[in-house]
Amino acid sequence: RQRWRADGRALRKLPVHVGLVVTEEEPSYADMASLVVWCMAVGISYVSVYDHNGIFKRNNSRLMDEILKQQQELLGLDCSKYTVKFANQDKTGPVLNCQSTLKVLSPEDGKADIVKAAQNFCQLVAQQQRTHSDLDVNMLDNLLSSTNGFPDPDLVLKFGPVDSTLGFLPWHIRLTEIISLPSHLNISYEDFFSALHHYAACEQRWGK
């Protein structure tokens, strides 16, 4: 446990928001829970979990149960310092005081955010607070931020053989570093931290 905290502090840069994207057909709740808890333990504030079939989202209570179990097993008495909150739109799931915030997503979420942002902009135009010529990249970013409530992901860890993020937040990952790993099944902490180390060493040129 001391190592995980030290690892997070030792990185030259630590992502604020990590997306965990599973492209495999058979997602593992236990392995995904380990990844979420490791993110929390090294100090990552926001975590998004995504699979293209929406399995995790449909069964988010099962995922939360596994996360709580992994917290106890991996963090022991320290687990109270690393509580997690579901940020899903439905309010029926467990909500705890949190250090990290977890959002469980499916393909319709990213599209719904864009639709909602477009509706908000059209309403502003109808109210003559904006004109159609005001719509640009920065305006859409601001509209999406107001509906999403999460910062854009700094890093996406994509698991599986498919060379695609399969609809994960299509607008929000324009500037995101994407690192592919063979599988989330039986993933080790060493593999996870190696990906964080790779991210920390990346020089992002923002298209230049």
PDB file of C-alpha atoms in Angstrom:
ATOM      1  CA  ARG A   1       0.000   0.000   0.000  1.00  0.00           C
ATOM      2  CA  GLN A   2       2.851   2.369   0.774  1.00  0.00           C
ATOM      3  CA  ARG A   3       4.340   1.501  -2.605  1.00  0.00           C
ATOM      4  CA  TRP A   4       1.191   2.481  -4.485  1.00  0.00           C
ATOM      5  CA  ARG A   5       1.075   5.912  -2.877  1.00  0.00           C
ATOM      6  CA  ALA A   6       4.788   6.386  -3.513  1.00  0.00           C
ATOM      7  CA  ASP A   7       4.387   5.258  -7.126  1.00  0.00           C
ATOM      8  CA  GLY A   8       1.748   7.899  -7.739  1.00  0.00           C
ATOM      9  CA  ARG A   9       3.906  10.646  -6.248  1.00  0.00           C
ATOM     10  CA  ALA A  10       6.977   9.483  -8.183  1.00  0.00           C
ATOM     11  CA  LEU A  11       5.399   9.867 -11.622  1.00  0.00           C
ATOM     12  CA  ARG A  12       6.337  13.033 -13.493  1.00  0.00           C
ATOM     13  CA  LYS A  13       2.670  13.524 -14.307  1.00  0.00           C
ATOM     14  CA  LEU A  14      -0.371  11.644 -13.100  1.00  0.00           C
ATOM     15  CA  PRO A  15      -3.583  11.600 -15.132  1.00  0.00           C
ATOM     16  CA  VAL A  16      -6.546  13.274 -13.491  1.00  0.00           C
ATOM     17  CA  HIS A  17      -9.083  11.169 -15.393  1.00  0.00           C
ATOM     18  CA  VAL A  18      -8.424   7.637 -16.667  1.00  0.00           C
ATOM     19  CA  GLY A  19     -10.768   5.760 -18.983  1.00  0.00           C
ATOM     20  CA  LEU A  20     -10.717   1.960 -18.704  1.00  0.00           C
ATOM     21  CA  VAL A  21     -12.076   0.660 -22.013  1.00  0.00           C
ATOM     22  CA  VAL A  22     -12.728  -3.061 -22.457  1.00  0.00           C
ATOM     23  CA  THR A  23     -13.153  -4.308 -26.041  1.00  0.00           C
ATOM     24  CA  GLU A  24     -13.217  -7.984 -25.052  1.00  0.00           C
ATOM     25  CA  GLU A  25     -16.473  -9.929 -25.127  1.00  0.00           C
ATOM     26  CA  GLU A  26     -16.241 -11.339 -21.587  1.00  0.00           C
ATOM     27  CA  PRO A  27     -15.555  -8.568 -19.058  1.00  0.00           C
ATOM     28  CA  SER A  28     -14.222  -9.530 -15.635  1.00  0.00           C
ATOM     29  CA  TYR A  29     -15.714  -7.690 -12.650  1.00  0.00           C
ATOM     30  CA  ALA A  30     -12.848  -8.735 -10.376  1.00  0.00           C
ATOM     31  CA  ASP A  31     -10.105  -7.544 -12.715  1.00  0.00           C
ATOM     32  CA  MET A  32     -11.904  -4.289 -13.484  1.00  0.00           C
ATOM     33  CA  ALA A  33     -12.394  -3.682  -9.757  1.00  0.00           C
ATOM     34  CA  SER A  34      -8.652  -4.168  -9.204  1.00  0.00           C
ATOM     35  CA  LEU A  35      -7.899  -1.578 -11.886  1.00  0.00           C
ATOM     36  CA  VAL A  36     -10.318   0.919 -10.306  1.00  0.00           C
ATOM     37  CA  VAL A  37      -8.824   0.412  -6.838  1.00  0.00           C
ATOM     38  CA  TRP A  38      -5.268   0.796  -8.183  1.00  0.00           C
ATOM     39  CA  CYS A  39      -6.326   4.065  -9.841  1.00  0.00           C
ATOM     40  CA  MET A  40      -7.665   5.278  -6.512  1.00  0.00           C
ATOM     41  CA  ALA A  41      -4.585   4.120  -4.599  1.00  0.00           C
ATOM     42  CA  VAL A  42      -2.106   6.032  -6.777  1.00  0.00           C
ATOM     43  CA  GLY A  43      -4.187   9.218  -6.557  1.00  0.00           C
ATOM     44  CA  ILE A  44      -6.265   9.380  -9.769  1.00  0.00           C
ATOM     45  CA  SER A  45      -9.377  11.484  -9.135  1.00  0.00           C
ATOM     46  CA  TYR A  46     -11.740  10.351 -11.910  1.00  0.00           C
ATOM     47  CA  VAL A  47     -12.183   6.911 -13.444  1.00  0.00           C
ATOM     48  CA  SER A  48     -14.496   5.908 -16.287  1.00  0.00           C
ATOM     49  CA  VAL A  49     -15.268   2.249 -16.946  1.00  0.00           C
ATOM     50  CA  TYR A  50     -16.585   1.343 -20.398  1.00  0.00           C
ATOM     51  CA  ASP A  51     -17.414  -1.717 -22.419  1.00  0.00           C
ATOM     52  CA  HIS A  52     -19.089  -1.558 -25.808  1.00  0.00           C
ATOM     53  CA  ASN A  53     -21.905  -3.915 -24.802  1.00  0.00           C
ATOM     54  CA  GLY A  54     -22.828  -1.894 -21.697  1.00  0.00           C
ATOM     55  CA  ILE A  55     -22.414  -4.929 -19.418  1.00  0.00           C
ATOM     56  CA  PHE A  56     -20.702  -3.047 -16.595  1.00  0.00           C
ATOM     57  CA  LYS A  57     -23.299  -0.277 -16.682  1.00  0.00           C
ATOM     58  CA  ARG A  58     -26.244  -2.682 -16.576  1.00  0.00           C
ATOM     59  CA  ASN A  59     -24.635  -4.458 -13.624  1.00  0.00           C
ATOM     60  CA  ASN A  60     -23.047  -1.508 -11.839  1.00  0.00           C
ATOM     61  CA  SER A  61     -24.179  -2.718  -8.404  1.00  0.00           C
ATOM     62  CA  ARG A  62     -22.257  -5.940  -8.975  1.00  0.00           C
ATOM     63  CA  LEU A  63     -19.213  -3.928 -10.013  1.00  0.00           C
ATOM     64  CA  MET A  64     -19.493  -1.737  -6.908  1.00  0.00           C
ATOM     65  CA  ASP A  65     -19.718  -4.816  -4.682  1.00  0.00           C
ATOM     66  CA  GLU A  66     -16.543  -6.141  -6.253  1.00  0.00           C
ATOM     67  CA  ILE A  67     -14.793  -2.782  -5.854  1.00  0.00           C
ATOM     68  CA  LEU A  68     -15.682  -2.657  -2.151  1.00  0.00           C
ATOM     69  CA  LYS A  69     -14.410  -6.220  -1.752  1.00  0.00           C
ATOM     70  CA  GLN A  70     -11.159  -5.400  -3.549  1.00  0.00           C
ATOM     71  CA  GLN A  71     -10.721  -2.259  -1.452  1.00  0.00           C
ATOM     72  CA  GLN A  72     -10.834  -4.357   1.693  1.00  0.00           C
ATOM     73  CA  GLU A  73      -8.482  -6.992   0.297  1.00  0.00           C
ATOM     74  CA  LEU A  74      -5.959  -4.631  -1.325  1.00  0.00           C
ATOM     75  CA  LEU A  75      -6.067  -1.643   1.003  1.00  0.00           C
ATOM     76  CA  GLY A  76      -7.013  -3.269   4.290  1.00  0.00           C
ATOM     77  CA  LEU A  77      -7.567  -0.754   7.076  1.00  0.00           C
ATOM     78  CA  ASP A  78      -6.693   2.057   4.680  1.00  0.00           C
ATOM     79  CA  CYS A  79      -9.787   1.403   2.551  1.00  0.00           C
ATOM     80  CA  SER A  80     -11.803   4.133   4.288  1.00  0.00           C
ATOM     81  CA  LYS A  81      -9.407   6.699   2.805  1.00  0.00           C
ATOM     82  CA  TYR A  82     -10.125   5.482  -0.720  1.00  0.00           C
ATOM     83  CA  THR A  83     -13.887   5.462  -0.994  1.00  0.00           C
ATOM     84  CA  VAL A  84     -15.475   5.747  -4.416  1.00  0.00           C
ATOM     85  CA  LYS A  85     -18.670   7.363  -5.671  1.00  0.00           C
ATOM     86  CA  PHE A  86     -20.708   6.342  -8.680  1.00  0.00           C
ATOM     87  CA  ALA A  87     -21.370   9.386 -10.830  1.00  0.00           C
ATOM     88  CA  ASN A  88     -23.998   7.701 -13.016  1.00  0.00           C
ATOM     89  CA  GLN A  89     -27.174   9.547 -13.806  1.00  0.00           C
ATOM     90  CA  ASP A  90     -29.320   7.084 -11.881  1.00  0.00           C
ATOM     91  CA  LYS A  91     -29.310   7.758  -8.151  1.00  0.00           C
ATOM     92  CA  THR A  92     -30.127   4.241  -7.002  1.00  0.00           C
ATOM     93  CA  GLY A  93     -26.560   2.957  -6.739  1.00  0.00           C
ATOM     94  CA  PRO A  94     -24.370   3.189  -3.624  1.00  0.00           C
ATOM     95  CA  VAL A  95     -22.988   6.674  -3.013  1.00  0.00           C
ATOM     96  CA  LEU A  96     -20.192   7.222  -0.541  1.00  0.00           C
ATOM     97  CA  ASN A  97     -18.036  10.159   0.477  1.00  0.00           C
ATOM     98  CA  CYS A  98     -15.357   9.954  -2.125  1.00  0.00           C
ATOM     99  CA  GLN A  99     -11.776  10.640  -2.960  1.00  0.00           C
ATOM    100  CA  SER A 100     -12.205   9.191  -6.441  1.00  0.00           C
ATOM    101  CA  THR A 101     -15.286   9.430  -8.622  1.00  0.00           C
ATOM    102  CA  LEU A 102     -16.284   6.545 -10.868  1.00  0.00           C
ATOM    103  CA  LYS A 103     -18.502   6.744 -13.928  1.00  0.00           C
ATOM    104  CA  VAL A 104     -19.689   3.571 -15.653  1.00  0.00           C
ATOM    105  CA  LEU A 105     -20.454   4.217 -19.313  1.00  0.00           C
ATOM    106  CA  SER A 106     -21.905   2.519 -22.365  1.00  0.00           C
ATOM    107  CA  PRO A 107     -21.940   3.612 -26.036  1.00  0.00           C
ATOM    108  CA  GLU A 108     -25.033   5.806 -25.743  1.00  0.00           C
ATOM    109  CA  ASP A 109     -23.447   8.044 -23.097  1.00  0.00           C
ATOM    110  CA  GLY A 110     -20.993   9.912 -25.314  1.00  0.00           C
ATOM    111  CA  LYS A 111     -23.621  10.398 -28.010  1.00  0.00           C
ATOM    112  CA  ALA A 112     -26.185  11.587 -25.474  1.00  0.00           C
ATOM    113  CA  ASP A 113     -23.761  14.231 -24.186  1.00  0.00           C
ATOM    114  CA  ILE A 114     -23.316  15.624 -27.712  1.00  0.00           C
ATOM    115  CA  VAL A 115     -27.084  15.665 -28.323  1.00  0.00           C
ATOM    116  CA  LYS A 116     -27.689  17.461 -25.024  1.00  0.00           C
ATOM    117  CA  ALA A 117     -24.970  20.017 -25.797  1.00  0.00           C
ATOM    118  CA  ALA A 118     -26.519  20.657 -29.229  1.00  0.00           C
ATOM    119  CA  GLN A 119     -29.955  21.135 -27.650  1.00  0.00           C
ATOM    120  CA  ASN A 120     -28.528  23.595 -25.125  1.00  0.00           C
ATOM    121  CA  PHE A 121     -26.846  25.586 -27.891  1.00  0.00           C
ATOM    122  CA  CYS A 122     -30.042  25.678 -29.966  1.00  0.00           C
ATOM    123  CA  GLN A 123     -31.883  26.971 -26.913  1.00  0.00           C
ATOM    124  CA  LEU A 124     -29.321  29.749 -26.487  1.00  0.00           C
ATOM    125  CA  VAL A 125     -29.753  30.710 -30.149  1.00  0.00           C
ATOM    126  CA  ALA A 126     -33.555  30.679 -29.782  1.00  0.00           C
ATOM    127  CA  GLN A 127     -33.225  32.985 -26.762  1.00  0.00           C
ATOM    128  CA  GLN A 128     -30.930  35.240 -28.852  1.00  0.00           C
ATOM    129  CA  GLN A 129     -28.116  34.793 -26.344  1.00  0.00           C
ATOM    130  CA  ARG A 130     -25.970  33.235 -29.095  1.00  0.00           C
ATOM    131  CA  THR A 131     -25.890  33.152 -32.889  1.00  0.00           C
ATOM    132  CA  HIS A 132     -25.227  30.095 -35.025  1.00  0.00           C
ATOM    133  CA  SER A 133     -21.804  31.504 -35.969  1.00  0.00           C
ATOM    134  CA  ASP A 134     -20.707  31.307 -32.299  1.00  0.00           C
ATOM    135  CA  LEU A 135     -20.494  27.505 -32.447  1.00  0.00           C
ATOM    136  CA  ASP A 136     -16.855  26.440 -32.525  1.00  0.00           C
ATOM    137  CA  VAL A 137     -14.617  23.881 -30.827  1.00  0.00           C
ATOM    138  CA  ASN A 138     -14.266  25.889 -27.612  1.00  0.00           C
ATOM    139  CA  MET A 139     -18.001  26.527 -27.386  1.00  0.00           C
ATOM    140  CA  LEU A 140     -18.792  22.830 -27.811  1.00  0.00           C
ATOM    141  CA  ASP A 141     -16.142  21.963 -25.206  1.00  0.00           C
ATOM    142  CA  ASN A 142     -17.803  24.307 -22.722  1.00  0.00           C
ATOM    143  CA  LEU A 143     -21.265  22.952 -23.445  1.00  0.00           C
ATOM    144  CA  LEU A 144     -20.077  19.364 -23.038  1.00  0.00           C
ATOM    145  CA  SER A 145     -18.275  20.168 -19.796  1.00  0.00           C
ATOM    146  CA  SER A 146     -21.447  21.639 -18.346  1.00  0.00           C
ATOM    147  CA  THR A 147     -23.446  18.489 -19.155  1.00  0.00           C
ATOM    148  CA  ASN A 148     -20.783  15.879 -18.418  1.00  0.00           C
ATOM    149  CA  GLY A 149     -19.377  17.040 -15.080  1.00  0.00           C
ATOM    150  CA  PHE A 150     -16.095  15.194 -15.653  1.00  0.00           C
ATOM    151  CA  PRO A 151     -12.849  16.552 -17.086  1.00  0.00           C
ATOM    152  CA  ASP A 152     -11.878  14.992 -20.404  1.00  0.00           C
ATOM    153  CA  PRO A 153      -9.797  11.818 -19.980  1.00  0.00           C
ATOM    154  CA  ASP A 154      -6.042  12.393 -19.950  1.00  0.00           C
ATOM    155  CA  LEU A 155      -5.422   8.698 -20.502  1.00  0.00           C
ATOM    156  CA  VAL A 156      -7.392   5.763 -21.888  1.00  0.00           C
ATOM    157  CA  LEU A 157      -6.241   2.234 -21.167  1.00  0.00           C
ATOM    158  CA  LYS A 158      -7.782   0.062 -23.885  1.00  0.00           C
ATOM    159  CA  PHE A 159      -7.924  -3.655 -23.242  1.00  0.00           C
ATOM    160  CA  GLY A 160      -8.331  -6.288 -25.943  1.00  0.00           C
ATOM    161  CA  PRO A 161      -7.414  -7.033 -29.559  1.00  0.00           C
ATOM    162  CA  VAL A 162      -9.767  -4.533 -31.209  1.00  0.00           C
ATOM    163  CA  ASP A 163      -7.918  -1.476 -32.548  1.00  0.00           C
ATOM    164  CA  SER A 164     -10.702   0.932 -31.608  1.00  0.00           C
ATOM    165  CA  THR A 165     -12.259   2.558 -28.550  1.00  0.00           C
ATOM    166  CA  LEU A 166     -15.680   1.426 -29.868  1.00  0.00           C
ATOM    167  CA  GLY A 167     -17.612   4.611 -29.171  1.00  0.00           C
ATOM    168  CA  PHE A 168     -16.079   5.637 -25.846  1.00  0.00           C
ATOM    169  CA  LEU A 169     -16.782   9.375 -25.398  1.00  0.00           C
ATOM    170  CA  PRO A 170     -16.089  10.234 -29.069  1.00  0.00           C
ATOM    171  CA  TRP A 171     -15.646  13.997 -28.572  1.00  0.00           C
ATOM    172  CA  HIS A 172     -13.884  13.965 -25.218  1.00  0.00           C
ATOM    173  CA  ILE A 173     -10.827  11.929 -26.275  1.00  0.00           C
ATOM    174  CA  ARG A 174      -9.542  14.157 -29.092  1.00  0.00           C
ATOM    175  CA  LEU A 175      -6.441  14.974 -27.035  1.00  0.00           C
ATOM    176  CA  THR A 176      -6.336  11.822 -24.925  1.00  0.00           C
ATOM    177  CA  GLU A 177      -3.316   9.528 -24.771  1.00  0.00           C
ATOM    178  CA  ILE A 178      -4.473   5.995 -25.623  1.00  0.00           C
ATOM    179  CA  ILE A 179      -2.424   3.004 -24.494  1.00  0.00           C
ATOM    180  CA  SER A 180      -3.404  -0.482 -25.632  1.00  0.00           C
ATOM    181  CA  LEU A 181      -2.961  -3.536 -23.443  1.00  0.00           C
ATOM    182  CA  PRO A 182      -3.609  -7.129 -24.579  1.00  0.00           C
ATOM    183  CA  SER A 183      -6.275  -7.915 -21.986  1.00  0.00           C
ATOM    184  CA  HIS A 184      -7.726  -6.827 -18.664  1.00  0.00           C
ATOM    185  CA  LEU A 185      -8.044 -10.470 -17.623  1.00  0.00           C
ATOM    186  CA  ASN A 186      -5.553 -11.340 -14.877  1.00  0.00           C
ATOM    187  CA  ILE A 187      -3.834  -7.987 -15.346  1.00  0.00           C
ATOM    188  CA  SER A 188      -1.086  -7.259 -12.832  1.00  0.00           C
ATOM    189  CA  TYR A 189      -0.336  -4.056 -10.982  1.00  0.00           C
ATOM    190  CA  GLU A 190       3.028  -4.007 -12.760  1.00  0.00           C
ATOM    191  CA  ASP A 191       1.264  -3.876 -16.151  1.00  0.00           C
ATOM    192  CA  PHE A 192      -0.996  -1.096 -14.906  1.00  0.00           C
ATOM    193  CA  PHE A 193       1.829   0.976 -13.466  1.00  0.00           C
ATOM    194  CA  SER A 194       3.948   0.436 -16.586  1.00  0.00           C
ATOM    195  CA  ALA A 195       1.144   2.049 -18.607  1.00  0.00           C
ATOM    196  CA  LEU A 196       1.039   5.013 -16.193  1.00  0.00           C
ATOM    197  CA  HIS A 197       4.817   5.338 -16.474  1.00  0.00           C
ATOM    198  CA  HIS A 198       4.521   5.321 -20.272  1.00  0.00           C
ATOM    199  CA  TYR A 199       1.904   8.083 -20.074  1.00  0.00           C
ATOM    200  CA  ALA A 200       4.062  10.158 -17.724  1.00  0.00           C
ATOM    201  CA  ALA A 201       6.956   9.975 -20.204  1.00  0.00           C
ATOM    202  CA  CYS A 202       4.850  11.038 -23.200  1.00  0.00           C
ATOM    203  CA  GLU A 203       5.350  14.499 -24.639  1.00  0.00           C
ATOM    204  CA  GLN A 204       2.016  15.700 -25.944  1.00  0.00           C
ATOM    205  CA  ARG A 205       2.444  18.140 -28.807  1.00  0.00           C
ATOM    206  CA  TRP A 206      -1.258  19.017 -29.175  1.00  0.00           C
ATOM    207  CA  GLY A 207      -1.180  18.422 -32.935  1.00  0.00           C
ATOM    208  CA  LYS A 208       1.977  20.481 -33.570  1.00  0.00           C
TER     209      LYS A 208
END
